[in-house]
Amino acid sequence: MSDSDSMDSLPDLTRLSEQDKEALIAALWAEVQRDAELAGVYLLGAGGKAATLSDAEIMAEWKGQYKVEHSFRLVNQLFLVTPLFLKTPQRIAALVFLIMVGALIAGLIERQVRRALAELQQPLKGLMPEGRDSLRPTVTRLFKAFADYSLVQVKEACGRVGESRFARLNPVQAHILELLGLPQPAELCAQPVRVCV
């Protein structure tokens, strides 16, 4: 029963006797107590393998669902692509697989940065709007930090790429790569590539 329903169903208190007022107050108090007993109570049903879990384990699983939902929200937001026409079910499955691998990698990046920040017990400075610090950055915010990062290519008159240089990392980008244990892009691309035949 909502508050507005209970208020609409109340009789005119000025016309009630003292005994009727006390009875009404007792009935309302009993309803409040029933509502208080049910506050925070969840009705969860489990079948299959989940039926063997304890009540606490079922509740923990249910409350952990937001993590999965967060991953799907990430897929819907970050991995937007132009509409594609895929001819075969195998190609559709392959695209879904690649998107899910991307979501998994994004989740691992977020987890690794958060763990590294927790070990250091220092926030990531300047990541949030207005340059605020963050102890638990989201992968969306981490990716946005690299949105303006670029590779500069100098082309010769004939159209051949003569030189390629990576833009200089800002302090936030450098710190994120350091937390992930990754080298700077210029260092990574300067290493010779080994080709095994």
Short mmCIF file of C-alpha atoms in Angstrom, two decimals:
data_model
loop_
_atom_site.label_atom_id
_atom_site.label_comp_id
_atom_site.label_asym_id
_atom_site.label_seq_id
_atom_site.Cartn_x
_atom_site.Cartn_y
_atom_site.Cartn_z
CA MET A 1 0.00 0.00 0.00
CA SER A 2 1.48 3.37 -0.97
CA ASP A 3 1.45 6.45 1.24
CA SER A 4 -1.13 8.16 -0.94
CA ASP A 5 -3.43 5.09 -0.80
CA SER A 6 -3.26 4.91 2.99
CA MET A 7 -3.86 8.66 3.32
CA ASP A 8 -6.89 8.53 0.99
CA SER A 9 -8.44 5.64 2.91
CA LEU A 10 -8.16 7.33 6.33
CA PRO A 11 -11.47 8.42 7.85
CA ASP A 12 -12.06 11.97 9.02
CA LEU A 13 -10.28 11.93 12.39
CA THR A 14 -12.36 14.78 13.79
CA ARG A 15 -15.48 12.59 13.70
CA LEU A 16 -13.94 9.57 15.48
CA SER A 17 -14.23 8.82 19.15
CA GLU A 18 -11.07 8.48 21.23
CA GLN A 19 -11.47 4.71 21.29
CA ASP A 20 -11.78 4.57 17.47
CA LYS A 21 -8.73 6.84 17.09
CA GLU A 22 -6.68 4.53 19.29
CA ALA A 23 -7.85 1.48 17.32
CA LEU A 24 -6.96 3.21 14.04
CA ILE A 25 -3.52 4.19 15.36
CA ALA A 26 -2.93 0.60 16.53
CA ALA A 27 -3.94 -0.77 13.09
CA LEU A 28 -1.69 1.73 11.29
CA TRP A 29 1.18 0.95 13.67
CA ALA A 30 0.77 -2.78 12.98
CA GLU A 31 0.93 -2.05 9.23
CA VAL A 32 4.08 0.04 9.72
CA GLN A 33 5.67 -2.80 11.71
CA ARG A 34 4.81 -5.36 8.99
CA ASP A 35 6.34 -3.07 6.37
CA ALA A 36 9.45 -2.59 8.52
CA GLU A 37 9.89 -6.36 8.89
CA LEU A 38 9.84 -6.74 5.10
CA ALA A 39 12.15 -3.80 4.40
CA GLY A 40 15.28 -5.10 2.69
CA VAL A 41 13.84 -8.60 2.24
CA TYR A 42 14.46 -10.20 -1.15
CA LEU A 43 12.63 -13.15 -2.58
CA LEU A 44 15.14 -15.10 -4.67
CA GLY A 45 14.48 -18.44 -6.27
CA ALA A 46 17.24 -20.69 -7.54
CA GLY A 47 17.22 -23.79 -9.67
CA GLY A 48 19.78 -26.09 -11.21
CA LYS A 49 23.27 -25.88 -9.71
CA ALA A 50 22.35 -22.65 -7.89
CA ALA A 51 19.81 -24.59 -5.77
CA THR A 52 22.72 -26.19 -3.89
CA LEU A 53 24.09 -22.80 -2.79
CA SER A 54 23.51 -21.39 0.67
CA ASP A 55 21.25 -18.38 1.14
CA ALA A 56 24.28 -16.11 1.60
CA GLU A 57 25.90 -17.44 -1.60
CA ILE A 58 22.71 -16.92 -3.60
CA MET A 59 22.44 -13.36 -2.30
CA ALA A 60 26.10 -12.67 -3.16
CA GLU A 61 25.57 -14.01 -6.70
CA TRP A 62 22.45 -11.91 -7.14
CA LYS A 63 24.13 -8.76 -5.88
CA GLY A 64 27.10 -9.43 -8.18
CA GLN A 65 24.91 -9.29 -11.29
CA TYR A 66 25.61 -5.58 -11.75
CA LYS A 67 29.15 -6.47 -12.84
CA VAL A 68 27.83 -8.46 -15.79
CA GLU A 69 25.31 -5.74 -16.60
CA HIS A 70 28.13 -3.17 -16.47
CA SER A 71 30.03 -5.20 -19.06
CA PHE A 72 27.07 -5.26 -21.41
CA ARG A 73 26.55 -1.52 -20.95
CA LEU A 74 30.20 -1.13 -21.88
CA VAL A 75 29.65 -3.17 -25.04
CA ASN A 76 26.68 -1.03 -25.99
CA GLN A 77 28.51 2.26 -25.40
CA LEU A 78 32.16 1.81 -26.33
CA PHE A 79 32.15 -0.64 -29.16
CA LEU A 80 29.67 1.15 -31.38
CA VAL A 81 30.35 0.50 -35.03
CA THR A 82 28.58 1.53 -38.17
CA PRO A 83 25.83 -0.86 -39.22
CA LEU A 84 27.20 -4.03 -40.77
CA PHE A 85 25.60 -6.57 -43.03
CA LEU A 86 26.92 -10.03 -42.27
CA LYS A 87 25.94 -12.77 -44.68
CA THR A 88 26.51 -15.87 -42.60
CA PRO A 89 25.77 -16.90 -39.02
CA GLN A 90 29.47 -17.75 -38.62
CA ARG A 91 30.41 -14.13 -39.31
CA ILE A 92 27.80 -12.89 -36.85
CA ALA A 93 29.18 -15.27 -34.22
CA ALA A 94 32.74 -14.13 -35.01
CA LEU A 95 31.78 -10.46 -34.61
CA VAL A 96 30.03 -11.13 -31.31
CA PHE A 97 33.06 -13.10 -30.15
CA LEU A 98 35.42 -10.22 -31.01
CA ILE A 99 33.19 -7.72 -29.23
CA MET A 100 33.09 -9.93 -26.13
CA VAL A 101 36.89 -10.33 -26.22
CA GLY A 102 37.13 -6.53 -26.38
CA ALA A 103 34.78 -6.22 -23.38
CA LEU A 104 36.86 -8.79 -21.47
CA ILE A 105 40.08 -6.90 -22.19
CA ALA A 106 38.42 -3.63 -21.16
CA GLY A 107 37.35 -5.22 -17.87
CA LEU A 108 40.86 -6.53 -17.26
CA ILE A 109 42.32 -3.08 -17.90
CA GLU A 110 39.93 -1.54 -15.37
CA ARG A 111 40.70 -4.24 -12.79
CA GLN A 112 44.47 -3.94 -13.24
CA VAL A 113 44.47 -0.15 -12.87
CA ARG A 114 42.24 -0.32 -9.78
CA ARG A 115 44.44 -2.99 -8.18
CA ALA A 116 47.60 -1.02 -8.87
CA LEU A 117 46.06 2.13 -7.39
CA ALA A 118 44.92 0.19 -4.31
CA GLU A 119 48.45 -1.17 -3.79
CA LEU A 120 49.95 2.31 -4.13
CA GLN A 121 47.15 3.79 -2.00
CA GLN A 122 47.26 6.85 -4.26
CA PRO A 123 44.57 8.15 -6.59
CA LEU A 124 45.01 8.61 -10.32
CA LYS A 125 45.47 12.35 -10.53
CA GLY A 126 43.74 14.44 -13.18
CA LEU A 127 41.64 11.72 -14.82
CA MET A 128 38.20 12.95 -13.83
CA PRO A 129 36.56 16.17 -15.06
CA GLU A 130 37.99 19.35 -13.59
CA GLY A 131 41.21 17.41 -12.94
CA ARG A 132 39.83 15.57 -9.90
CA ASP A 133 41.56 12.47 -8.56
CA SER A 134 40.11 8.95 -8.73
CA LEU A 135 40.85 5.80 -6.76
CA ARG A 136 38.46 3.63 -8.79
CA PRO A 137 38.48 4.83 -12.39
CA THR A 138 36.16 3.21 -14.91
CA VAL A 139 37.48 1.79 -18.16
CA THR A 140 35.37 4.35 -20.03
CA ARG A 141 37.24 7.16 -18.29
CA LEU A 142 40.58 5.41 -18.87
CA PHE A 143 39.88 5.11 -22.61
CA LYS A 144 38.76 8.75 -22.79
CA ALA A 145 42.16 9.75 -21.42
CA PHE A 146 43.66 8.44 -24.68
CA ALA A 147 41.02 9.92 -26.99
CA ASP A 148 43.33 12.69 -28.20
CA TYR A 149 46.44 10.55 -28.50
CA SER A 150 47.73 10.26 -32.05
CA LEU A 151 50.40 9.00 -34.41
CA VAL A 152 51.94 11.69 -36.61
CA GLN A 153 53.10 10.55 -40.04
CA VAL A 154 55.22 12.74 -42.31
CA LYS A 155 54.75 11.91 -45.97
CA GLU A 156 57.26 12.63 -48.68
CA ALA A 157 56.32 14.33 -51.96
CA CYS A 158 55.87 10.95 -53.65
CA GLY A 159 53.30 9.94 -51.00
CA ARG A 160 55.52 7.47 -49.15
CA VAL A 161 55.51 7.75 -45.36
CA GLY A 162 58.93 9.07 -44.49
CA GLU A 163 58.67 9.28 -40.73
CA SER A 164 56.21 8.26 -38.03
CA ARG A 165 56.21 9.67 -34.53
CA PHE A 166 53.96 9.14 -31.58
CA ALA A 167 52.61 12.19 -29.83
CA ARG A 168 54.04 12.86 -26.39
CA LEU A 169 52.00 11.32 -23.60
CA ASN A 170 50.46 13.65 -21.05
CA PRO A 171 51.08 12.81 -17.35
CA VAL A 172 47.73 11.02 -16.92
CA GLN A 173 48.32 8.80 -19.98
CA ALA A 174 51.86 7.99 -18.86
CA HIS A 175 50.63 7.08 -15.36
CA ILE A 176 47.90 4.78 -16.76
CA LEU A 177 50.45 2.90 -18.90
CA GLU A 178 52.77 2.67 -15.89
CA LEU A 179 49.94 1.21 -13.75
CA LEU A 180 49.26 -1.35 -16.48
CA GLY A 181 52.95 -2.23 -16.73
CA LEU A 182 53.03 -1.26 -20.41
CA PRO A 183 55.90 0.53 -22.16
CA GLN A 184 55.45 3.90 -23.84
CA PRO A 185 54.19 3.55 -27.44
CA ALA A 186 57.42 4.97 -28.88
CA GLU A 187 59.45 2.37 -26.95
CA LEU A 188 57.13 -0.44 -27.97
CA CYS A 189 57.29 0.37 -31.69
CA ALA A 190 61.05 0.97 -31.63
CA GLN A 191 61.66 -2.67 -30.69
CA PRO A 192 62.44 -4.94 -33.64
CA VAL A 193 59.72 -7.36 -34.60
CA ARG A 194 60.73 -11.00 -34.72
CA VAL A 195 59.18 -13.07 -37.45
CA CYS A 196 59.29 -16.82 -36.98
CA VAL A 197 59.23 -18.89 -40.15
#
